[in-house]
Amino acid sequence: MLSLNNELINAKVFKNKTIGSDYVCELIRSEICENDKSSKKTVLGLATGASPKLIYKRLVHLYQKGEVSFKNVHTFNLDEYYPIQPSDPNSYHHYMDEHLFNHVDIPPKHINIPNGTIDQNEIETYCTSYDERISNLGGIDIQMLGVGRNGHIGFNEPGSKLGSKTRLVTLDKKTRVDAAEKFSGINHTPRQAITMGVSTILRAKKIICFAWGAKKAFAVSQLFNNGVTQDYPITFLKEHSNVELVLDKGAASLIDSKIL
Ligand code: GLP
């Protein structure tokens, strides 16, 4: 493992995504177990997509071995396609059930995922209440975060504002192209989504951002080669004082080796 602590970014580079995922999993496990010891709840911000799959697999494994419990865990997912039914195999509701919730002891009422079926004219109120629910629980302890090829975080596409809150957004062409295979073609791929805002994400106490593979290398390198710019929402992470960037060699391949 390589560590780099350039001014603002604390990054770790692992040989491969399996080892990197184990590392992220351990950070989450220890946060939950520490909070349990002092009878405190843990609030997690959860990500979807290909990147966190091994992290969830490992967390389920630790739960099965009795090394962690989700009884006192509350979760808020980053995003969901809109419109989409929770039962749709491509929904993030379905993803979360399949990869985590169906296999652990989290009370269903502790689970929060943006609702892809909400009526169009209720979306604004709904999104405001999503952010309020997070605040009412004392904020997110650990926010898991993947990154899109275009540098998006959650579904905060290029052009998103630093102060943005949870809201309905239009998806970037690149994002839709990346999702098209799952949806059996671009024409069936949703054009919109509900996402936590940039400011919602940045309010988390700790952010763990992970990326695997060379296809993420360009987006990741923007953190090091750019200032804070809405062209690459990942750069907004520089505004947070407790971010850990976890990469494999491929995702770190465009970071200047002088930094490493
Ligand atoms: C998706 C999600 C993001 C995710 C990112 C990367 O579209 N909305 O929350 O982090 O894009 O996805 P993947 O991990 O599949 O590469």
PDB file of C-alpha atoms and ligand atoms in Angstrom:
ATOM      1  CA  MET A   1       0.000   0.000   0.000  1.00  0.00           C
ATOM      2  CA  LEU A   2       1.195   3.505  -0.855  1.00  0.00           C
ATOM      3  CA  SER A   3       0.086   6.527   1.113  1.00  0.00           C
ATOM      4  CA  LEU A   4       0.141  10.051  -0.100  1.00  0.00           C
ATOM      5  CA  ASN A   5      -0.771  13.055   1.910  1.00  0.00           C
ATOM      6  CA  ASN A   6      -0.595  15.953  -0.434  1.00  0.00           C
ATOM      7  CA  GLU A   7      -1.814  19.188   1.194  1.00  0.00           C
ATOM      8  CA  LEU A   8      -5.474  18.346   1.213  1.00  0.00           C
ATOM      9  CA  ILE A   9      -5.900  14.802   0.031  1.00  0.00           C
ATOM     10  CA  ASN A  10      -5.256  11.758   2.098  1.00  0.00           C
ATOM     11  CA  ALA A  11      -5.006   8.915  -0.401  1.00  0.00           C
ATOM     12  CA  LYS A  12      -4.111   5.245  -0.176  1.00  0.00           C
ATOM     13  CA  VAL A  13      -3.241   3.147  -3.192  1.00  0.00           C
ATOM     14  CA  PHE A  14      -3.694  -0.624  -2.947  1.00  0.00           C
ATOM     15  CA  LYS A  15      -2.471  -3.379  -5.232  1.00  0.00           C
ATOM     16  CA  ASN A  16      -6.007  -4.297  -6.237  1.00  0.00           C
ATOM     17  CA  LYS A  17      -9.654  -3.562  -5.484  1.00  0.00           C
ATOM     18  CA  THR A  18     -10.086  -6.593  -3.225  1.00  0.00           C
ATOM     19  CA  ILE A  19      -7.505  -5.312  -0.753  1.00  0.00           C
ATOM     20  CA  GLY A  20      -8.801  -1.747  -1.130  1.00  0.00           C
ATOM     21  CA  SER A  21     -12.368  -2.905  -0.473  1.00  0.00           C
ATOM     22  CA  ASP A  22     -11.263  -4.817   2.649  1.00  0.00           C
ATOM     23  CA  TYR A  23      -9.635  -1.631   3.903  1.00  0.00           C
ATOM     24  CA  VAL A  24     -12.844   0.408   3.398  1.00  0.00           C
ATOM     25  CA  CYS A  25     -14.885  -2.362   5.001  1.00  0.00           C
ATOM     26  CA  GLU A  26     -12.663  -2.295   8.086  1.00  0.00           C
ATOM     27  CA  LEU A  27     -13.107   1.489   8.451  1.00  0.00           C
ATOM     28  CA  ILE A  28     -16.872   1.014   8.405  1.00  0.00           C
ATOM     29  CA  ARG A  29     -16.830  -1.986  10.751  1.00  0.00           C
ATOM     30  CA  SER A  30     -14.706  -0.201  13.319  1.00  0.00           C
ATOM     31  CA  GLU A  31     -16.884   2.933  13.209  1.00  0.00           C
ATOM     32  CA  ILE A  32     -20.005   0.831  13.867  1.00  0.00           C
ATOM     33  CA  CYS A  33     -18.353  -1.218  16.628  1.00  0.00           C
ATOM     34  CA  GLU A  34     -16.881   1.854  18.370  1.00  0.00           C
ATOM     35  CA  ASN A  35     -20.270   3.567  18.338  1.00  0.00           C
ATOM     36  CA  ASP A  36     -21.953   0.379  19.603  1.00  0.00           C
ATOM     37  CA  LYS A  37     -19.584   0.324  22.597  1.00  0.00           C
ATOM     38  CA  SER A  38     -20.873   3.702  23.708  1.00  0.00           C
ATOM     39  CA  SER A  39     -24.476   2.841  22.727  1.00  0.00           C
ATOM     40  CA  LYS A  40     -24.412   5.359  19.916  1.00  0.00           C
ATOM     41  CA  LYS A  41     -26.076   4.881  16.566  1.00  0.00           C
ATOM     42  CA  THR A  42     -24.046   4.985  13.345  1.00  0.00           C
ATOM     43  CA  VAL A  43     -25.300   6.908  10.326  1.00  0.00           C
ATOM     44  CA  LEU A  44     -23.868   5.702   7.023  1.00  0.00           C
ATOM     45  CA  GLY A  45     -24.147   7.308   3.600  1.00  0.00           C
ATOM     46  CA  LEU A  46     -24.213   4.509   1.034  1.00  0.00           C
ATOM     47  CA  ALA A  47     -23.123   4.280  -2.575  1.00  0.00           C
ATOM     48  CA  THR A  48     -24.165   1.924  -5.365  1.00  0.00           C
ATOM     49  CA  GLY A  49     -22.721   0.852  -8.699  1.00  0.00           C
ATOM     50  CA  ALA A  50     -19.961  -1.651  -9.370  1.00  0.00           C
ATOM     51  CA  SER A  51     -17.358  -0.064  -7.081  1.00  0.00           C
ATOM     52  CA  PRO A  52     -18.828  -0.858  -3.617  1.00  0.00           C
ATOM     53  CA  LYS A  53     -19.905  -4.448  -4.376  1.00  0.00           C
ATOM     54  CA  LEU A  54     -16.895  -6.092  -2.714  1.00  0.00           C
ATOM     55  CA  ILE A  55     -17.204  -3.769   0.290  1.00  0.00           C
ATOM     56  CA  TYR A  56     -20.795  -4.909   0.841  1.00  0.00           C
ATOM     57  CA  LYS A  57     -19.835  -8.545   0.278  1.00  0.00           C
ATOM     58  CA  ARG A  58     -17.190  -8.282   2.969  1.00  0.00           C
ATOM     59  CA  LEU A  59     -19.523  -6.449   5.372  1.00  0.00           C
ATOM     60  CA  VAL A  60     -22.126  -9.216   4.945  1.00  0.00           C
ATOM     61  CA  HIS A  61     -19.410 -11.782   5.617  1.00  0.00           C
ATOM     62  CA  LEU A  62     -18.363  -9.990   8.826  1.00  0.00           C
ATOM     63  CA  TYR A  63     -22.014  -9.809   9.904  1.00  0.00           C
ATOM     64  CA  GLN A  64     -22.405 -13.560   9.309  1.00  0.00           C
ATOM     65  CA  LYS A  65     -19.323 -14.204  11.448  1.00  0.00           C
ATOM     66  CA  GLY A  66     -20.843 -12.077  14.245  1.00  0.00           C
ATOM     67  CA  GLU A  67     -18.190  -9.370  13.936  1.00  0.00           C
ATOM     68  CA  VAL A  68     -20.583  -6.507  13.241  1.00  0.00           C
ATOM     69  CA  SER A  69     -24.271  -5.787  13.693  1.00  0.00           C
ATOM     70  CA  PHE A  70     -26.411  -3.276  11.824  1.00  0.00           C
ATOM     71  CA  LYS A  71     -29.078  -3.001  14.545  1.00  0.00           C
ATOM     72  CA  ASN A  72     -27.956   0.516  15.449  1.00  0.00           C
ATOM     73  CA  VAL A  73     -27.071   1.580  11.925  1.00  0.00           C
ATOM     74  CA  HIS A  74     -29.106   4.100   9.928  1.00  0.00           C
ATOM     75  CA  THR A  75     -28.435   4.466   6.216  1.00  0.00           C
ATOM     76  CA  PHE A  76     -28.997   7.111   3.561  1.00  0.00           C
ATOM     77  CA  ASN A  77     -28.335   6.209  -0.042  1.00  0.00           C
ATOM     78  CA  LEU A  78     -26.734   8.767  -2.287  1.00  0.00           C
ATOM     79  CA  ASP A  79     -29.052   8.493  -5.228  1.00  0.00           C
ATOM     80  CA  GLU A  80     -31.751   6.708  -7.212  1.00  0.00           C
ATOM     81  CA  TYR A  81     -32.884   6.840 -10.818  1.00  0.00           C
ATOM     82  CA  TYR A  82     -36.112   8.733 -11.543  1.00  0.00           C
ATOM     83  CA  PRO A  83     -38.646   7.537 -12.303  1.00  0.00           C
ATOM     84  CA  ILE A  84     -38.102   3.929 -11.274  1.00  0.00           C
ATOM     85  CA  GLN A  85     -39.981   1.341  -9.244  1.00  0.00           C
ATOM     86  CA  PRO A  86     -38.115  -0.105  -6.223  1.00  0.00           C
ATOM     87  CA  SER A  87     -38.826  -3.585  -7.600  1.00  0.00           C
ATOM     88  CA  ASP A  88     -37.078  -2.771 -10.906  1.00  0.00           C
ATOM     89  CA  PRO A  89     -33.884  -4.895 -10.993  1.00  0.00           C
ATOM     90  CA  ASN A  90     -31.982  -1.773 -12.114  1.00  0.00           C
ATOM     91  CA  SER A  91     -33.151   0.377  -9.210  1.00  0.00           C
ATOM     92  CA  TYR A  92     -30.735   1.192  -6.435  1.00  0.00           C
ATOM     93  CA  HIS A  93     -33.406  -0.074  -4.001  1.00  0.00           C
ATOM     94  CA  HIS A  94     -33.078  -3.477  -5.588  1.00  0.00           C
ATOM     95  CA  TYR A  95     -29.286  -3.223  -5.628  1.00  0.00           C
ATOM     96  CA  MET A  96     -29.121  -2.415  -1.902  1.00  0.00           C
ATOM     97  CA  ASP A  97     -31.459  -5.299  -0.981  1.00  0.00           C
ATOM     98  CA  GLU A  98     -29.428  -7.693  -3.086  1.00  0.00           C
ATOM     99  CA  HIS A  99     -25.989  -6.615  -1.908  1.00  0.00           C
ATOM    100  CA  LEU A 100     -26.580  -5.669   1.737  1.00  0.00           C
ATOM    101  CA  PHE A 101     -29.972  -5.201   3.335  1.00  0.00           C
ATOM    102  CA  ASN A 102     -31.391  -8.697   2.680  1.00  0.00           C
ATOM    103  CA  HIS A 103     -28.391 -10.228   4.427  1.00  0.00           C
ATOM    104  CA  VAL A 104     -27.929  -8.157   7.602  1.00  0.00           C
ATOM    105  CA  ASP A 105     -29.934  -7.216  10.694  1.00  0.00           C
ATOM    106  CA  ILE A 106     -30.639  -3.578   9.843  1.00  0.00           C
ATOM    107  CA  PRO A 107     -34.174  -2.561  10.925  1.00  0.00           C
ATOM    108  CA  PRO A 108     -36.072  -1.661   7.711  1.00  0.00           C
ATOM    109  CA  LYS A 109     -37.167   1.651   9.224  1.00  0.00           C
ATOM    110  CA  HIS A 110     -33.514   2.703   9.465  1.00  0.00           C
ATOM    111  CA  ILE A 111     -33.091   2.486   5.675  1.00  0.00           C
ATOM    112  CA  ASN A 112     -33.413   5.617   3.541  1.00  0.00           C
ATOM    113  CA  ILE A 113     -33.117   5.533  -0.251  1.00  0.00           C
ATOM    114  CA  PRO A 114     -34.397   8.340  -2.488  1.00  0.00           C
ATOM    115  CA  ASN A 115     -37.844   7.388  -3.723  1.00  0.00           C
ATOM    116  CA  GLY A 116     -37.913   6.987  -7.500  1.00  0.00           C
ATOM    117  CA  THR A 117     -41.728   6.863  -7.546  1.00  0.00           C
ATOM    118  CA  ILE A 118     -42.439  10.186  -5.858  1.00  0.00           C
ATOM    119  CA  ASP A 119     -44.908  12.429  -7.676  1.00  0.00           C
ATOM    120  CA  GLN A 120     -43.180  15.079  -9.812  1.00  0.00           C
ATOM    121  CA  ASN A 121     -44.801  17.961  -7.910  1.00  0.00           C
ATOM    122  CA  GLU A 122     -43.810  16.539  -4.522  1.00  0.00           C
ATOM    123  CA  ILE A 123     -40.137  16.061  -5.356  1.00  0.00           C
ATOM    124  CA  GLU A 124     -38.895  19.347  -3.954  1.00  0.00           C
ATOM    125  CA  THR A 125     -40.560  18.861  -0.575  1.00  0.00           C
ATOM    126  CA  TYR A 126     -39.448  15.245  -0.553  1.00  0.00           C
ATOM    127  CA  CYS A 127     -35.802  16.182  -1.213  1.00  0.00           C
ATOM    128  CA  THR A 128     -35.834  18.846   1.511  1.00  0.00           C
ATOM    129  CA  SER A 129     -37.171  16.271   3.955  1.00  0.00           C
ATOM    130  CA  TYR A 130     -34.419  13.800   2.911  1.00  0.00           C
ATOM    131  CA  ASP A 131     -31.763  16.324   3.963  1.00  0.00           C
ATOM    132  CA  GLU A 132     -33.714  17.091   7.153  1.00  0.00           C
ATOM    133  CA  ARG A 133     -33.895  13.428   8.070  1.00  0.00           C
ATOM    134  CA  ILE A 134     -30.086  13.257   7.846  1.00  0.00           C
ATOM    135  CA  SER A 135     -29.673  16.351  10.035  1.00  0.00           C
ATOM    136  CA  ASN A 136     -32.239  15.118  12.556  1.00  0.00           C
ATOM    137  CA  LEU A 137     -30.160  11.982  13.097  1.00  0.00           C
ATOM    138  CA  GLY A 138     -27.089  14.100  13.812  1.00  0.00           C
ATOM    139  CA  GLY A 139     -25.543  13.895  10.333  1.00  0.00           C
ATOM    140  CA  ILE A 140     -23.720  11.164   8.448  1.00  0.00           C
ATOM    141  CA  ASP A 141     -20.753   9.590  10.258  1.00  0.00           C
ATOM    142  CA  ILE A 142     -19.216   7.949   7.199  1.00  0.00           C
ATOM    143  CA  GLN A 143     -20.176   8.735   3.625  1.00  0.00           C
ATOM    144  CA  MET A 144     -19.153   6.087   1.080  1.00  0.00           C
ATOM    145  CA  LEU A 145     -18.554   7.619  -2.297  1.00  0.00           C
ATOM    146  CA  GLY A 146     -17.795   6.257  -5.747  1.00  0.00           C
ATOM    147  CA  VAL A 147     -16.882   8.427  -8.696  1.00  0.00           C
ATOM    148  CA  GLY A 148     -18.170   8.505 -12.245  1.00  0.00           C
ATOM    149  CA  ARG A 149     -15.898   8.547 -15.302  1.00  0.00           C
ATOM    150  CA  ASN A 150     -16.843  12.204 -15.750  1.00  0.00           C
ATOM    151  CA  GLY A 151     -15.951  13.006 -12.141  1.00  0.00           C
ATOM    152  CA  HIS A 152     -19.503  12.930 -10.801  1.00  0.00           C
ATOM    153  CA  ILE A 153     -20.172  12.140  -7.152  1.00  0.00           C
ATOM    154  CA  GLY A 154     -23.562  10.615  -6.433  1.00  0.00           C
ATOM    155  CA  PHE A 155     -25.417  11.915  -9.465  1.00  0.00           C
ATOM    156  CA  ASN A 156     -23.948  15.398  -9.106  1.00  0.00           C
ATOM    157  CA  GLU A 157     -22.932  15.766 -12.710  1.00  0.00           C
ATOM    158  CA  PRO A 158     -20.470  18.336 -14.097  1.00  0.00           C
ATOM    159  CA  GLY A 159     -22.009  21.777 -13.570  1.00  0.00           C
ATOM    160  CA  SER A 160     -23.385  20.902 -10.114  1.00  0.00           C
ATOM    161  CA  LYS A 161     -22.954  23.621  -7.516  1.00  0.00           C
ATOM    162  CA  LEU A 162     -21.004  23.381  -4.287  1.00  0.00           C
ATOM    163  CA  GLY A 163     -24.096  24.472  -2.355  1.00  0.00           C
ATOM    164  CA  SER A 164     -26.471  22.018  -4.042  1.00  0.00           C
ATOM    165  CA  LYS A 165     -28.850  20.015  -1.891  1.00  0.00           C
ATOM    166  CA  THR A 166     -30.728  16.796  -2.514  1.00  0.00           C
ATOM    167  CA  ARG A 167     -32.672  17.307  -5.742  1.00  0.00           C
ATOM    168  CA  LEU A 168     -33.875  15.967  -9.086  1.00  0.00           C
ATOM    169  CA  VAL A 169     -31.145  16.132 -11.743  1.00  0.00           C
ATOM    170  CA  THR A 170     -30.720  15.413 -15.440  1.00  0.00           C
ATOM    171  CA  LEU A 171     -28.145  12.737 -16.136  1.00  0.00           C
ATOM    172  CA  ASP A 172     -25.056  13.414 -18.214  1.00  0.00           C
ATOM    173  CA  LYS A 173     -24.762  11.628 -21.568  1.00  0.00           C
ATOM    174  CA  LYS A 174     -21.626   9.772 -20.362  1.00  0.00           C
ATOM    175  CA  THR A 175     -23.436   8.555 -17.255  1.00  0.00           C
ATOM    176  CA  ARG A 176     -26.340   7.268 -19.342  1.00  0.00           C
ATOM    177  CA  VAL A 177     -23.980   5.565 -21.782  1.00  0.00           C
ATOM    178  CA  ASP A 178     -22.267   3.831 -18.852  1.00  0.00           C
ATOM    179  CA  ALA A 179     -25.647   2.665 -17.501  1.00  0.00           C
ATOM    180  CA  ALA A 180     -27.104   1.714 -20.887  1.00  0.00           C
ATOM    181  CA  GLU A 181     -25.947  -1.895 -20.869  1.00  0.00           C
ATOM    182  CA  LYS A 182     -27.801  -2.606 -17.617  1.00  0.00           C
ATOM    183  CA  PHE A 183     -30.952  -0.959 -18.952  1.00  0.00           C
ATOM    184  CA  SER A 184     -30.748  -2.849 -22.286  1.00  0.00           C
ATOM    185  CA  GLY A 185     -29.961   0.214 -24.350  1.00  0.00           C
ATOM    186  CA  ILE A 186     -29.705   3.978 -24.055  1.00  0.00           C
ATOM    187  CA  ASN A 187     -33.373   4.457 -24.987  1.00  0.00           C
ATOM    188  CA  HIS A 188     -34.460   2.575 -21.870  1.00  0.00           C
ATOM    189  CA  THR A 189     -31.944   4.351 -19.609  1.00  0.00           C
ATOM    190  CA  PRO A 190     -33.505   6.952 -17.286  1.00  0.00           C
ATOM    191  CA  ARG A 191     -32.786  10.589 -18.075  1.00  0.00           C
ATOM    192  CA  GLN A 192     -33.157  11.791 -14.510  1.00  0.00           C
ATOM    193  CA  ALA A 193     -32.283  10.854 -10.964  1.00  0.00           C
ATOM    194  CA  ILE A 194     -32.655  12.065  -7.401  1.00  0.00           C
ATOM    195  CA  THR A 195     -29.285  12.672  -5.779  1.00  0.00           C
ATOM    196  CA  MET A 196     -27.953  13.948  -2.498  1.00  0.00           C
ATOM    197  CA  GLY A 197     -26.491  17.377  -3.221  1.00  0.00           C
ATOM    198  CA  VAL A 198     -22.832  18.302  -3.059  1.00  0.00           C
ATOM    199  CA  SER A 199     -23.429  20.218   0.174  1.00  0.00           C
ATOM    200  CA  THR A 200     -25.365  17.249   1.592  1.00  0.00           C
ATOM    201  CA  ILE A 201     -22.372  15.003   0.874  1.00  0.00           C
ATOM    202  CA  LEU A 202     -19.861  17.495   2.255  1.00  0.00           C
ATOM    203  CA  ARG A 203     -21.761  17.729   5.552  1.00  0.00           C
ATOM    204  CA  ALA A 204     -20.751  14.134   6.355  1.00  0.00           C
ATOM    205  CA  LYS A 205     -18.224  13.878   9.205  1.00  0.00           C
ATOM    206  CA  LYS A 206     -15.980  11.588   7.176  1.00  0.00           C
ATOM    207  CA  ILE A 207     -15.979  10.751   3.458  1.00  0.00           C
ATOM    208  CA  ILE A 208     -14.405   7.616   2.015  1.00  0.00           C
ATOM    209  CA  CYS A 209     -14.119   7.919  -1.734  1.00  0.00           C
ATOM    210  CA  PHE A 210     -13.018   4.815  -3.625  1.00  0.00           C
ATOM    211  CA  ALA A 211     -12.209   4.097  -7.252  1.00  0.00           C
ATOM    212  CA  TRP A 212     -10.918   0.998  -8.998  1.00  0.00           C
ATOM    213  CA  GLY A 213      -9.493   0.507 -12.451  1.00  0.00           C
ATOM    214  CA  ALA A 214      -7.869   2.621 -15.142  1.00  0.00           C
ATOM    215  CA  LYS A 215     -11.210   3.868 -16.460  1.00  0.00           C
ATOM    216  CA  LYS A 216     -11.493   6.009 -13.297  1.00  0.00           C
ATOM    217  CA  ALA A 217      -7.905   7.306 -13.508  1.00  0.00           C
ATOM    218  CA  PHE A 218      -8.750  10.492 -15.405  1.00  0.00           C
ATOM    219  CA  ALA A 219     -11.538  11.507 -13.019  1.00  0.00           C
ATOM    220  CA  VAL A 220      -9.350  10.765  -9.983  1.00  0.00           C
ATOM    221  CA  SER A 221      -6.411  12.719 -11.413  1.00  0.00           C
ATOM    222  CA  GLN A 222      -8.571  15.873 -11.530  1.00  0.00           C
ATOM    223  CA  LEU A 223      -8.402  15.985  -7.736  1.00  0.00           C
ATOM    224  CA  PHE A 224      -4.642  16.427  -7.982  1.00  0.00           C
ATOM    225  CA  ASN A 225      -4.357  18.392 -11.241  1.00  0.00           C
ATOM    226  CA  ASN A 226      -7.196  20.852 -10.784  1.00  0.00           C
ATOM    227  CA  GLY A 227      -8.497  23.352  -8.299  1.00  0.00           C
ATOM    228  CA  VAL A 228     -12.065  23.087  -7.094  1.00  0.00           C
ATOM    229  CA  THR A 229     -14.199  23.177 -10.221  1.00  0.00           C
ATOM    230  CA  GLN A 230     -17.775  22.259 -11.009  1.00  0.00           C
ATOM    231  CA  ASP A 231     -16.471  20.725 -14.252  1.00  0.00           C
ATOM    232  CA  TYR A 232     -15.282  17.795 -12.113  1.00  0.00           C
ATOM    233  CA  PRO A 233     -17.497  17.493  -9.030  1.00  0.00           C
ATOM    234  CA  ILE A 234     -14.977  15.117  -7.402  1.00  0.00           C
ATOM    235  CA  THR A 235     -12.809  18.235  -6.838  1.00  0.00           C
ATOM    236  CA  PHE A 236     -15.417  19.517  -4.357  1.00  0.00           C
ATOM    237  CA  LEU A 237     -13.942  16.957  -1.955  1.00  0.00           C
ATOM    238  CA  LYS A 238     -11.059  19.390  -1.451  1.00  0.00           C
ATOM    239  CA  GLU A 239     -13.522  21.515   0.516  1.00  0.00           C
ATOM    240  CA  HIS A 240     -13.798  18.786   3.169  1.00  0.00           C
ATOM    241  CA  SER A 241     -11.257  18.248   5.906  1.00  0.00           C
ATOM    242  CA  ASN A 242     -11.788  14.532   6.497  1.00  0.00           C
ATOM    243  CA  VAL A 243     -11.681  12.704   3.165  1.00  0.00           C
ATOM    244  CA  GLU A 244      -9.928   9.445   2.552  1.00  0.00           C
ATOM    245  CA  LEU A 245      -9.345   8.494  -1.063  1.00  0.00           C
ATOM    246  CA  VAL A 246      -8.900   4.744  -1.565  1.00  0.00           C
ATOM    247  CA  LEU A 247      -7.588   3.602  -4.947  1.00  0.00           C
ATOM    248  CA  ASP A 248      -6.181   0.616  -6.704  1.00  0.00           C
ATOM    249  CA  LYS A 249      -3.164   0.926  -8.980  1.00  0.00           C
ATOM    250  CA  GLY A 250      -5.271   1.413 -12.116  1.00  0.00           C
ATOM    251  CA  ALA A 251      -7.281   4.297 -10.653  1.00  0.00           C
ATOM    252  CA  ALA A 252      -4.042   5.915  -9.423  1.00  0.00           C
ATOM    253  CA  SER A 253      -2.241   5.471 -12.734  1.00  0.00           C
ATOM    254  CA  LEU A 254      -2.538   9.104 -13.856  1.00  0.00           C
ATOM    255  CA  ILE A 255      -1.487  10.644 -10.564  1.00  0.00           C
ATOM    256  CA  ASP A 256       1.958  12.167 -10.901  1.00  0.00           C
ATOM    257  CA  SER A 257       4.430   9.647  -9.492  1.00  0.00           C
ATOM    258  CA  LYS A 258       6.244  12.560  -7.793  1.00  0.00           C
ATOM    259  CA  ILE A 259       3.181  12.893  -5.532  1.00  0.00           C
ATOM    260  CA  LEU A 260       3.157   9.170  -4.887  1.00  0.00           C
TER     261      LEU A 260
HETATM  262  C1  GLP B   1     -23.131   5.770 -10.654  1.00  0.00           C
HETATM  263  C2  GLP B   1     -23.710   6.237  -9.293  1.00  0.00           C
HETATM  264  C3  GLP B   1     -22.644   6.812  -8.440  1.00  0.00           C
HETATM  265  C4  GLP B   1     -21.471   5.890  -8.561  1.00  0.00           C
HETATM  266  C5  GLP B   1     -20.842   6.107  -9.890  1.00  0.00           C
HETATM  267  C6  GLP B   1     -19.780   5.093 -10.252  1.00  0.00           C
HETATM  268  O1  GLP B   1     -23.834   6.203 -11.731  1.00  0.00           O
HETATM  269  N1  GLP B   1     -24.777   7.132  -9.362  1.00  0.00           N
HETATM  270  O2  GLP B   1     -23.111   6.976  -7.117  1.00  0.00           O
HETATM  271  O3  GLP B   1     -20.530   6.153  -7.576  1.00  0.00           O
HETATM  272  O4  GLP B   1     -21.819   6.211 -10.892  1.00  0.00           O
HETATM  273  O5  GLP B   1     -20.347   3.884 -10.593  1.00  0.00           O
HETATM  274  P1  GLP B   1     -19.515   2.528 -10.705  1.00  0.00           P
HETATM  275  O6  GLP B   1     -19.080   2.204  -9.328  1.00  0.00           O
HETATM  276  O7  GLP B   1     -20.498   1.523 -11.241  1.00  0.00           O
HETATM  277  O8  GLP B   1     -18.401   2.782 -11.618  1.00  0.00           O
END
